[in-house]
XYZ file of C-alpha atoms in Angstrom:
512
model
C -93.129 110.670 -127.486
C -90.740 111.015 -130.389
C -87.389 109.349 -129.859
C -84.830 109.863 -132.957
C -83.161 106.251 -133.156
C -79.891 107.432 -135.124
C -79.058 109.962 -132.257
C -80.050 107.252 -129.367
C -77.751 104.947 -131.069
C -75.212 107.404 -130.562
C -75.431 107.344 -127.079
C -76.968 103.869 -126.221
C -74.683 100.801 -126.126
C -75.669 97.757 -128.270
C -75.537 95.052 -125.245
C -76.587 91.682 -124.933
C -79.257 91.938 -122.180
C -81.855 90.478 -120.400
C -84.923 92.257 -119.108
C -83.346 92.665 -115.561
C -81.259 94.938 -117.424
C -77.927 94.040 -116.437
C -75.086 93.946 -118.905
C -73.513 90.510 -120.143
C -70.115 89.304 -120.710
C -70.317 87.927 -124.240
C -68.144 85.138 -126.180
C -68.323 84.158 -129.919
C -66.770 81.628 -131.944
C -67.412 82.010 -135.606
C -66.355 79.793 -138.412
C -66.561 79.842 -142.308
C -64.978 77.313 -144.017
C -65.057 77.510 -148.089
C -62.000 76.321 -149.508
C -62.439 72.615 -148.882
C -59.214 70.514 -149.976
C -61.010 66.948 -150.593
C -64.855 68.353 -151.563
C -66.126 71.111 -153.494
C -65.911 74.734 -152.361
C -68.217 76.803 -151.028
C -69.432 80.127 -152.248
C -70.428 82.032 -149.469
C -69.072 80.283 -145.938
C -65.820 82.697 -145.636
C -68.228 85.848 -146.463
C -70.913 84.730 -144.159
C -68.201 84.413 -141.540
C -66.827 87.315 -142.158
C -69.933 89.399 -141.833
C -71.504 87.834 -138.853
C -68.488 88.184 -136.725
C -68.476 92.044 -137.524
C -71.996 92.051 -136.576
C -71.534 89.987 -133.205
C -68.492 92.797 -132.439
C -70.691 95.628 -132.896
C -73.305 93.876 -130.395
C -70.197 93.763 -127.871
C -69.430 90.086 -128.391
C -65.544 88.845 -127.562
C -65.355 87.286 -131.190
C -62.968 84.566 -132.225
C -63.073 84.197 -135.979
C -61.619 81.397 -137.973
C -61.686 81.340 -141.833
C -60.921 77.885 -143.598
C -59.861 75.957 -140.704
C -58.058 72.768 -140.528
C -59.073 70.387 -137.684
C -56.139 71.465 -135.508
C -57.205 74.975 -136.099
C -60.923 74.320 -135.069
C -59.749 72.388 -132.247
C -57.447 75.174 -130.859
C -59.952 77.879 -131.380
C -62.898 75.683 -129.785
C -60.228 75.305 -126.948
C -59.803 78.907 -126.889
C -63.335 79.933 -126.810
C -64.246 77.341 -124.597
C -62.152 79.127 -121.898
C -63.674 82.269 -122.752
C -67.696 80.689 -122.732
C -66.730 79.694 -118.999
C -66.770 83.349 -118.012
C -69.209 84.564 -120.322
C -73.094 85.007 -119.519
C -73.750 84.500 -123.464
C -71.682 82.332 -125.604
C -72.453 81.740 -129.321
C -71.046 79.587 -132.239
C -71.475 80.045 -135.599
C -70.484 77.871 -138.119
C -70.798 77.987 -142.068
C -69.531 75.034 -144.302
C -69.911 71.143 -144.626
C -71.650 68.835 -142.159
C -72.323 65.408 -141.912
C -75.215 63.763 -140.106
C -78.231 65.648 -138.991
C -78.972 66.531 -135.650
C -76.861 67.024 -132.541
C -74.649 64.002 -132.965
C -73.321 65.143 -136.384
C -69.920 66.605 -137.181
C -68.494 70.176 -138.322
C -65.847 69.349 -141.262
C -62.765 71.029 -141.148
C -61.184 72.077 -144.631
C -58.446 69.347 -144.629
C -60.844 66.215 -143.532
C -60.845 63.334 -145.863
C -63.184 60.862 -144.344
C -62.105 57.908 -145.980
C -63.559 55.509 -143.459
C -65.862 55.472 -140.881
C -63.547 55.939 -138.352
C -62.200 58.999 -139.503
C -64.591 61.314 -137.982
C -63.008 61.101 -134.515
C -59.800 62.302 -135.736
C -60.734 64.646 -138.758
C -63.693 66.034 -137.842
C -65.382 67.855 -134.842
C -68.233 66.636 -133.176
C -71.275 68.867 -132.786
C -71.506 67.880 -129.470
C -68.199 68.933 -128.274
C -69.516 72.664 -129.815
C -72.426 72.326 -127.576
C -70.525 71.388 -124.640
C -68.306 74.714 -125.154
C -71.395 77.107 -125.119
C -73.102 75.236 -122.228
C -70.459 76.514 -120.205
C -71.881 80.208 -120.259
C -73.856 81.383 -117.242
C -77.053 81.988 -119.019
C -77.371 80.798 -122.387
C -75.407 79.400 -125.334
C -76.513 79.708 -128.743
C -75.119 77.176 -131.861
C -76.322 78.590 -135.367
C -75.470 76.413 -137.889
C -75.280 76.850 -141.507
C -74.010 73.740 -142.626
C -76.237 71.557 -144.019
C -75.042 71.542 -147.950
C -75.428 67.648 -148.434
C -72.968 64.890 -147.819
C -69.391 65.643 -149.647
C -67.862 62.590 -149.058
C -70.093 60.385 -151.417
C -67.781 57.394 -150.675
C -69.345 57.229 -146.913
C -72.405 55.651 -146.110
C -74.669 58.393 -144.503
C -76.879 57.838 -141.328
C -79.614 60.254 -141.709
C -81.739 60.218 -138.168
C -85.446 62.287 -138.234
C -84.554 62.993 -134.527
C -82.489 66.095 -134.368
C -81.287 64.952 -131.170
C -79.772 61.591 -132.128
C -79.730 58.474 -130.624
C -78.010 59.137 -127.619
C -78.953 63.181 -127.301
C -81.144 64.607 -124.944
C -81.946 68.134 -124.491
C -81.751 67.497 -120.601
C -77.699 67.081 -121.175
C -77.563 70.889 -121.640
C -80.617 72.764 -120.609
C -79.236 76.254 -121.477
C -78.185 75.921 -124.965
C -80.347 76.274 -128.418
C -79.353 74.919 -131.423
C -80.302 76.999 -134.615
C -80.284 74.813 -138.043
C -80.268 76.213 -141.030
C -82.490 73.542 -142.570
C -84.768 70.865 -141.069
C -83.593 67.118 -140.979
C -83.480 65.283 -144.090
C -83.007 68.791 -145.933
C -80.157 70.870 -147.225
C -79.520 74.300 -147.182
C -79.348 76.817 -150.052
C -76.540 78.473 -151.751
C -78.331 80.526 -153.907
C -80.872 83.151 -153.236
C -83.890 84.257 -155.312
C -82.656 87.041 -158.011
C -83.862 90.045 -155.973
C -81.530 89.279 -153.018
C -78.331 88.804 -155.058
C -75.716 91.381 -155.831
C -75.291 93.092 -159.109
C -73.752 90.516 -160.854
C -75.985 87.825 -159.734
C -73.399 86.440 -157.152
C -74.873 85.989 -153.857
C -72.086 87.486 -151.015
C -74.251 85.242 -148.067
C -76.122 82.403 -147.963
C -80.198 82.655 -147.243
C -79.658 81.591 -143.508
C -76.600 83.948 -142.899
C -78.293 86.943 -144.693
C -81.426 86.746 -142.437
C -79.551 86.507 -139.472
C -77.444 89.589 -140.438
C -80.417 91.423 -141.279
C -82.435 90.694 -138.012
C -79.351 90.747 -135.681
C -79.518 95.006 -136.118
C -82.928 94.977 -135.149
C -82.868 96.524 -132.033
C -85.279 95.135 -128.522
C -86.072 91.759 -131.137
C -86.239 89.264 -128.217
C -84.574 86.130 -129.413
C -87.442 83.830 -129.841
C -88.893 86.306 -132.523
C -85.032 86.781 -133.981
C -85.356 83.197 -134.697
C -88.783 83.318 -136.174
C -87.913 86.003 -138.196
C -85.087 84.361 -139.844
C -87.037 81.360 -140.306
C -89.810 83.022 -142.388
C -87.318 85.046 -144.010
C -85.328 82.173 -145.202
C -88.413 80.096 -146.215
C -89.551 83.405 -148.474
C -85.970 83.773 -150.238
C -85.662 79.894 -151.153
C -89.126 79.986 -151.997
C -90.210 77.570 -149.345
C -87.433 75.199 -150.276
C -85.217 75.856 -146.861
C -86.905 75.960 -143.219
C -84.851 76.496 -140.699
C -85.433 74.898 -137.033
C -84.552 75.328 -133.319
C -83.683 72.462 -131.228
C -83.460 73.550 -127.512
C -85.426 75.511 -124.850
C -85.080 78.767 -123.149
C -85.632 79.733 -119.865
C -88.024 82.331 -118.374
C -86.047 85.308 -119.153
C -86.526 87.154 -122.231
C -82.823 87.766 -124.111
C -82.111 90.380 -126.432
C -79.006 90.725 -128.611
C -79.708 94.145 -129.555
C -81.317 95.782 -126.413
C -81.357 99.283 -127.203
C -84.636 100.616 -125.228
C -84.091 97.511 -122.541
C -80.969 99.101 -121.649
C -81.961 102.562 -121.155
C -85.174 101.266 -119.433
C -83.115 99.813 -116.563
C -79.746 101.170 -116.445
C -79.659 105.234 -115.302
C -76.040 105.251 -115.995
C -76.986 104.611 -119.730
C -78.039 107.969 -121.647
C -81.688 108.242 -121.507
C -84.085 109.759 -123.826
C -84.267 112.907 -121.289
C -80.562 113.322 -121.686
C -80.725 113.645 -125.135
C -83.723 115.774 -125.435
C -82.149 118.465 -122.786
C -78.914 118.715 -124.169
C -77.701 122.004 -125.412
C -77.371 122.226 -129.408
C -73.657 122.364 -129.290
C -73.073 120.683 -126.345
C -72.058 116.873 -125.693
C -74.645 114.535 -125.288
C -72.727 111.953 -122.955
C -74.147 111.407 -119.703
C -70.343 112.070 -117.959
C -69.934 115.416 -119.769
C -73.619 116.900 -119.977
C -72.905 119.944 -118.176
C -74.777 122.360 -120.015
C -77.241 124.832 -119.020
C -78.389 126.031 -121.850
C -82.141 126.699 -122.362
C -84.070 123.555 -123.886
C -85.036 123.782 -127.630
C -88.386 125.172 -127.916
C -89.609 122.824 -130.593
C -88.553 119.754 -128.376
C -89.859 121.152 -124.978
C -93.091 118.946 -124.957
C -90.995 115.872 -125.658
C -88.673 116.551 -123.046
C -90.956 117.116 -120.336
C -92.755 113.810 -121.301
C -89.299 111.805 -121.478
C -87.795 113.367 -118.117
C -91.180 112.957 -116.147
C -90.635 109.228 -117.403
C -87.023 109.364 -116.115
C -88.130 110.774 -112.733
C -90.419 108.401 -112.193
C -88.197 105.385 -112.763
C -85.168 106.604 -111.542
C -86.380 109.129 -108.373
C -83.386 109.219 -106.431
C -81.177 110.049 -109.686
C -80.468 113.931 -109.542
C -79.675 114.728 -112.999
C -83.212 113.537 -114.178
C -85.089 116.353 -111.520
C -82.711 118.879 -112.933
C -83.281 118.370 -116.420
C -86.917 118.207 -116.162
C -86.347 121.694 -114.444
C -84.609 122.879 -117.612
C -87.543 121.907 -119.874
C -90.413 122.974 -117.506
C -88.516 126.378 -117.496
C -88.165 126.699 -121.298
C -91.809 125.779 -121.184
C -92.428 128.999 -119.161
C -93.566 126.613 -116.416
C -91.760 128.410 -113.433
C -93.566 126.822 -110.426
C -92.789 123.497 -111.836
C -89.347 124.203 -112.676
C -88.353 125.563 -109.042
C -89.615 122.421 -107.686
C -87.633 120.448 -109.889
C -84.549 122.303 -109.055
C -85.008 121.979 -105.740
C -85.716 118.109 -105.660
C -82.310 118.103 -107.365
C -80.383 120.523 -105.244
C -81.846 118.363 -102.532
C -79.922 115.492 -104.298
C -76.627 117.091 -104.697
C -77.122 118.593 -108.058
C -74.458 121.113 -108.627
C -76.520 122.884 -111.996
C -79.477 123.138 -110.075
C -77.976 125.171 -107.408
C -76.861 127.500 -109.949
C -80.463 127.336 -111.876
C -82.149 128.378 -108.826
C -79.728 131.017 -108.257
C -80.484 132.677 -111.508
C -84.165 132.498 -110.966
C -83.796 134.639 -108.081
C -81.015 136.600 -109.359
C -83.107 137.819 -112.577
C -86.624 137.314 -110.995
C -87.791 135.206 -113.321
C -90.772 133.497 -112.639
C -90.273 133.937 -108.933
C -89.473 137.239 -106.689
C -86.381 139.039 -107.462
C -84.193 138.170 -104.332
C -80.347 138.476 -105.048
C -79.516 137.448 -101.285
C -81.092 134.179 -102.345
C -79.477 134.009 -105.223
C -76.201 134.679 -103.632
C -76.502 132.075 -101.206
C -77.088 129.243 -103.883
C -74.165 130.748 -105.694
C -71.774 130.450 -102.625
C -72.687 127.208 -102.264
C -71.863 126.222 -106.130
C -68.720 128.342 -106.102
C -67.211 126.155 -103.216
C -67.368 123.041 -105.479
C -65.797 125.177 -108.046
C -68.651 125.435 -110.708
C -67.610 128.193 -112.629
C -71.041 129.636 -114.219
C -72.148 130.032 -110.443
C -68.251 131.763 -109.602
C -69.097 134.525 -112.277
C -72.529 135.661 -111.026
C -71.043 135.309 -107.636
C -68.461 137.594 -109.033
C -71.243 140.097 -110.626
C -72.779 140.404 -107.921
C -70.024 141.426 -105.827
C -69.198 144.012 -108.623
C -72.575 145.492 -108.488
C -73.247 145.018 -104.871
C -76.232 142.616 -105.409
C -77.241 140.719 -102.484
C -74.502 142.046 -100.266
C -71.699 144.796 -100.291
C -70.001 145.793 -103.094
C -66.490 144.309 -103.251
C -64.375 144.773 -106.406
C -61.370 142.898 -105.056
C -63.386 139.787 -104.091
C -64.983 140.233 -107.536
C -61.700 140.304 -109.145
C -60.574 137.070 -107.260
C -63.852 135.310 -108.146
C -63.657 136.221 -112.074
C -59.809 134.972 -111.394
C -60.989 131.654 -110.038
C -63.358 130.936 -112.639
C -60.970 131.924 -115.327
C -58.632 129.578 -113.981
C -61.772 126.822 -114.940
C -61.685 128.044 -118.563
C -64.634 130.261 -118.088
C -64.646 132.661 -121.151
C -67.315 134.984 -119.624
C -64.797 135.172 -116.404
C -62.110 135.702 -118.737
C -63.654 138.389 -120.575
C -64.424 140.264 -117.178
C -60.812 139.896 -115.992
C -60.019 142.372 -119.444
C -62.746 144.828 -118.510
C -60.991 145.042 -115.000
C -57.444 145.594 -116.516
C -58.889 148.223 -118.823
C -60.810 150.077 -116.335
C -57.975 149.683 -113.349
C -60.624 148.688 -110.891
C -57.932 146.618 -108.627
C -54.631 148.202 -110.184
C -53.154 150.109 -112.698
C -54.789 150.161 -116.256
C -53.234 147.875 -118.484
C -54.731 148.377 -122.273
C -52.593 145.432 -123.890
C -53.177 142.782 -121.052
C -57.152 143.602 -121.265
C -57.115 143.257 -125.087
C -55.001 140.247 -124.574
C -57.937 139.038 -122.025
C -60.596 139.900 -124.657
C -58.725 137.925 -127.611
C -58.684 135.041 -125.600
C -62.503 135.412 -124.313
C -63.438 136.083 -128.076
C -61.555 132.880 -129.396
C -63.763 130.537 -126.891
C -66.644 132.110 -128.077
C -67.799 134.328 -125.660
C -69.909 137.147 -127.276
C -69.284 139.497 -124.462
C -65.860 139.199 -125.258
C -66.137 139.650 -129.207
C -67.918 142.812 -128.606
C -65.507 144.295 -126.129
C -62.458 142.763 -128.650
C -64.541 144.600 -131.459
C -64.530 147.831 -129.399
C -60.532 147.675 -128.949
C -59.932 147.041 -132.904
C -62.372 149.917 -133.786
C -60.506 152.425 -131.494
C -56.925 151.182 -131.538
C -57.092 150.047 -127.730
C -54.235 148.065 -126.639
C -52.957 147.387 -129.867
C -53.640 147.995 -133.964
C -56.700 149.286 -134.951
C -58.864 147.083 -136.967
C -61.970 148.238 -138.222
C -62.959 145.684 -140.790
C -62.001 142.896 -137.996
C -64.125 144.876 -135.476
C -67.203 144.539 -137.958
C -66.433 140.704 -138.502
C -66.533 140.430 -134.785
C -69.862 142.328 -134.199
C -71.308 140.251 -136.826
C -70.100 136.754 -135.214
C -71.264 138.080 -131.663
C -74.610 139.123 -132.961
C -75.135 135.677 -134.655
C -74.291 134.232 -131.185
C -77.028 136.233 -129.559
C -75.530 139.449 -128.359
C -77.915 142.479 -128.356
C -75.319 144.754 -127.876
C -73.384 143.822 -130.955
C -76.688 144.007 -132.843
C -77.630 147.610 -131.872
C -73.970 148.499 -132.715
C -74.042 147.214 -136.075
C -77.430 148.783 -136.741
C -76.065 152.125 -135.734
C -73.122 151.369 -137.767
C -74.662 150.261 -140.974
C -77.716 153.096 -140.943
C -77.163 155.519 -143.737
C -75.754 158.793 -142.706
C -77.800 161.966 -143.365
C -76.961 164.229 -146.190
């Protein structure tokens, strides 16, 4: 089965999702501190935060972004974020900048921190445990991502490193649903520079190795979070020549978590556009589920994939009418008429209006079934009652011809008027024919031409042919032979055999 990932990306939401398939509420706080007032400035954190915030926004997170935040700024942002996290399924904090002390008992350093004494931590820095507590409010999972181990910038203070990442008082039992992902393992610092092949053209890196890896793998579809972190770890080790190894602290539940769940979304939610929807959409029609009203034949070159995709959709969602209808369209395109008839009937039983029309056309045209205009009329009449314009037009044609019932031009005209009010170009063209021929009143050539013009402007090939005839002969308005030829060429390009025949006759060399 060949699915186009770019095409699917247009119609699938990039959502945070579990295997159960339910869309989650998501909140994130992203902080990048580069311009420190009392410590050496850092090159990439502001860029890292900006880029990570954009990536998370694209994944559906409600993001709070802070760059070069003071202590008051960060505390206010953390308070705002904590309120959002309490209402979220997944909450995430990303911090790039300085930190002191490793592990979960460390501190995140605002840009205005002085840290002249050991007691300054409580007033000038943000405890990592406060961040941890904020993300822990999320219903399913909290994530803390720290690109912050860049050495001790305040040399006057004694640094108390601990090998235990949980700290002396820390325990994973405190917040069971929280993961902390550190840029480097205990006792190590993160790299500010990356290898030359990963830098920009002028040799300066926009992002840290850790941020660059996160940005790379956040965009990868259907990557479970455990594997995402493993790929980030391996990428960072490679780009820093094994100098830096990220590590993760905490435990996940049994549920798989995806930050960019493309396949997971469509596998579990029929309201999300499926490959079946994409492959059975008309070439010039919309692909969104709510607007997928096309009845055009499936492309021949994609019919096998369409049948496979729609068969799979029917298997997963047997009560969803549109998948049975679209499977029928694909089967019809393959000329498997018996299967198409069965699929259309199933879709009809589930309430699909387009399937009613498709059944009617099969019996009306005698395609794959015995010709039965009376049964066709039965299906058209049901669809017409719920204002499905193509069925109304077909029913009007039956009344005009006397197929499947008595001939009734007045009723046909009323049906064409009904469909025209629904903006059907074919119905508008038929109103022009009735006006030109005077079938339900006096002939009105000017009005007929106006109807043809409107229909042609909407792309109806029959309307183009009729308008070309009027222009060629000066019917209902001025004569315009060059314009008529252009219209015929356009109608022929749209598939009108009548237009092709007329052009062939007009362009045929005259005998001498």
